mmCIF file of C-alpha atoms in Angstrom:
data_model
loop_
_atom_site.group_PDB
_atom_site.id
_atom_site.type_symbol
_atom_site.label_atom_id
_atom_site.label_comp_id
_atom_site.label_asym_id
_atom_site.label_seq_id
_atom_site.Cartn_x
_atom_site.Cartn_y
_atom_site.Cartn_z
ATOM 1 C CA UNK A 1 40.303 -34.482 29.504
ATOM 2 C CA UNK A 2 39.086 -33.837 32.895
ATOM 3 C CA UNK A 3 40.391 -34.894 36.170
ATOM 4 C CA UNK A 4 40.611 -34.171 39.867
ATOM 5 C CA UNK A 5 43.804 -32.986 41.786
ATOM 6 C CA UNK A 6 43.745 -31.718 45.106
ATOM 7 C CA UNK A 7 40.106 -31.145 44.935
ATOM 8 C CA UNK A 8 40.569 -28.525 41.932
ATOM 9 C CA UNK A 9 38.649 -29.688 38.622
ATOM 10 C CA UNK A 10 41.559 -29.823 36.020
ATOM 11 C CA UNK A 11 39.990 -29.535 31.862
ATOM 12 C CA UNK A 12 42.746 -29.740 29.535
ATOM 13 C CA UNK A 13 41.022 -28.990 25.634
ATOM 14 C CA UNK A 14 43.285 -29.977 22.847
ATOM 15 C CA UNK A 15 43.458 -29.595 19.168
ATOM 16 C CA UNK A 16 43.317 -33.313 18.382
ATOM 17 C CA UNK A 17 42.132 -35.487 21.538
ATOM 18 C CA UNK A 18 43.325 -38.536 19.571
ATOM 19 C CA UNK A 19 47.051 -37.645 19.649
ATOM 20 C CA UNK A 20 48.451 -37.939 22.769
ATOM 21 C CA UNK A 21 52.353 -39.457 21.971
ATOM 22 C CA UNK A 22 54.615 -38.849 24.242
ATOM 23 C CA UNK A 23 55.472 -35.528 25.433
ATOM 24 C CA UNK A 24 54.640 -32.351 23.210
ATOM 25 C CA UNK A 25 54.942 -28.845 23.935
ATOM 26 C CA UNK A 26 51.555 -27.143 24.022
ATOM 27 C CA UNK A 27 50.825 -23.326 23.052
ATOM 28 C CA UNK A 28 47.432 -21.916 24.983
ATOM 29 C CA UNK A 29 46.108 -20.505 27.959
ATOM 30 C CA UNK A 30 45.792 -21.183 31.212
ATOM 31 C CA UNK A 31 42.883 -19.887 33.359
ATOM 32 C CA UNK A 32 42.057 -20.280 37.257
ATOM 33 C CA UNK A 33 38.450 -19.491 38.662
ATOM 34 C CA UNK A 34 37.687 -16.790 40.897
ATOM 35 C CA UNK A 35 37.201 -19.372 43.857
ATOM 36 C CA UNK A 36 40.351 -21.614 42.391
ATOM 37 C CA UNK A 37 38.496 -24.262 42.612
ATOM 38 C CA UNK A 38 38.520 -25.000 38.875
ATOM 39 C CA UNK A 39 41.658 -24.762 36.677
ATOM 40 C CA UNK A 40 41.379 -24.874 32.889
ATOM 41 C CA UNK A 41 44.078 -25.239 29.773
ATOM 42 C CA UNK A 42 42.857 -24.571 25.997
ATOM 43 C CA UNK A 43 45.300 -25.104 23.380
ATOM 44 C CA UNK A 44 45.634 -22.390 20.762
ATOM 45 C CA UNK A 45 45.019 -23.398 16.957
ATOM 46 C CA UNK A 46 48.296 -24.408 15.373
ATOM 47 C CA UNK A 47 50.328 -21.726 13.531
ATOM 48 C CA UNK A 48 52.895 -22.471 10.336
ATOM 49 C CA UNK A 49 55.942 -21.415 11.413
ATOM 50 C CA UNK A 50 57.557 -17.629 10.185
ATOM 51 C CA UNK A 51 59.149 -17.985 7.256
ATOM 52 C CA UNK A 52 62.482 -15.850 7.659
ATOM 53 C CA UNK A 53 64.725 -14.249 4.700
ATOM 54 C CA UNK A 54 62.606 -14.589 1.561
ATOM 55 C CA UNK A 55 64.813 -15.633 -1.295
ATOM 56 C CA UNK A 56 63.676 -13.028 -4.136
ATOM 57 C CA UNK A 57 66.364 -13.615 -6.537
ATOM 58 C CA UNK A 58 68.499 -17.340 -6.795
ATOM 59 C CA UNK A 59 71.141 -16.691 -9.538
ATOM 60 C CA UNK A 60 73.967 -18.961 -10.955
ATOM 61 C CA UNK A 61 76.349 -16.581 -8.829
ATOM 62 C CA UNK A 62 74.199 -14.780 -6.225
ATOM 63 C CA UNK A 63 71.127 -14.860 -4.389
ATOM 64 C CA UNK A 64 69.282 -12.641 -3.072
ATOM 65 C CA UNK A 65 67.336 -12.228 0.263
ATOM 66 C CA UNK A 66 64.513 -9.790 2.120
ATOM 67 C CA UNK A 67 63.978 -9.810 5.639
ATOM 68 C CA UNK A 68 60.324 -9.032 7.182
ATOM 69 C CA UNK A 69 61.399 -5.249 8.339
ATOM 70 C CA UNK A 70 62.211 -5.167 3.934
ATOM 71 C CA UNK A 71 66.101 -4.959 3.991
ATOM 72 C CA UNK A 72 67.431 -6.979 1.249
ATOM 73 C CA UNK A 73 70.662 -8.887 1.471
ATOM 74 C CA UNK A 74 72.928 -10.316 -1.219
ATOM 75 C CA UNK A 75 74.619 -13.745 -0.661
ATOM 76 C CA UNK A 76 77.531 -14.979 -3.125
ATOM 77 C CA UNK A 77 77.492 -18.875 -3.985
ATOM 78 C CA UNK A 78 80.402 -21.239 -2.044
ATOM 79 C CA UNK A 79 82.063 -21.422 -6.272
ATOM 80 C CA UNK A 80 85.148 -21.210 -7.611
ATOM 81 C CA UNK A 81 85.864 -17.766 -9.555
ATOM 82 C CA UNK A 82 88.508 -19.152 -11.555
ATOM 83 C CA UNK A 83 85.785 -20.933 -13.172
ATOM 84 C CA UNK A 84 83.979 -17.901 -14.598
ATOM 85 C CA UNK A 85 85.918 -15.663 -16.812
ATOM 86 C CA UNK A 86 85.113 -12.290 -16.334
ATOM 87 C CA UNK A 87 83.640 -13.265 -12.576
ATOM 88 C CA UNK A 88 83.205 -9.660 -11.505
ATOM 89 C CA UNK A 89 81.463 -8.172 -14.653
ATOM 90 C CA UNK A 90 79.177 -11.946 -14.715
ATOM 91 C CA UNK A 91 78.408 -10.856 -10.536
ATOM 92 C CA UNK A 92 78.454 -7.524 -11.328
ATOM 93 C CA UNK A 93 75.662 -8.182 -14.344
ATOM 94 C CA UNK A 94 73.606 -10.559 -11.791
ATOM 95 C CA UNK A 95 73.533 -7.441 -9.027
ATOM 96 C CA UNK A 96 72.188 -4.810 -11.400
ATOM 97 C CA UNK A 97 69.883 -7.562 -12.868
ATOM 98 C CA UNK A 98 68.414 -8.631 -9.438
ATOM 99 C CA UNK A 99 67.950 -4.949 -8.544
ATOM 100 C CA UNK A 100 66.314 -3.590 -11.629
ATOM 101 C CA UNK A 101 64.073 -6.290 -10.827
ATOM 102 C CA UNK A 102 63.352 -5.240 -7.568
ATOM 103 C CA UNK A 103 62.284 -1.703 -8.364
ATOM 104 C CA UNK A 104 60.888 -1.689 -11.974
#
């Protein structure tokens, strides 16, 4: 799109020139000439969104999580122990499990 303001040539260059719904936030740069006489946006190529706290291990009791600087984290399940006999040694078995399987 091109247009005149003010007697500075505006170029916006989009992705997709065929969507234009409503408002939409738009990622890119923004550059001025030396004699600001023209002004010109260029959207930046979509990104997929960081994925944050990879599950490595989803157990019937626990799962298990890894963060992008490599920590690992270990969530219980919203259950009721008083379902599970033995709940310790059964979360206890799913720990040891989930980390042997980390560093085998």
């Amino acid at each position: 799109m091109k247009k005149t303001l003010m007697n500075v040539k505006v170029t916006i260059v989009t992705n997709d020139e065929n969507v234009n719904k409503g408002k939409r936030v738009r990622n890119g740069a923004l550059s001025l000439s030396a004699d600001a006489k023209e002004m010109k946006f260029v959207e930046s190529a979509p990104r997929r969104p960081r994925q944050r706290g990879t599950k490595i291990v989803d157990g019937q009791l626990l799962s298990m999580t890894q963060n992008d600087r490599g920590q690992f984290r270990i969530h219980t399940k919203a259950i009721d122990p008083r379902e599970f006999p033995n709940y310790a040694f059964v979360l206890y078995c799913e720990a040891t499990d989930a980390m042997n399987k980390i560093f085998k």
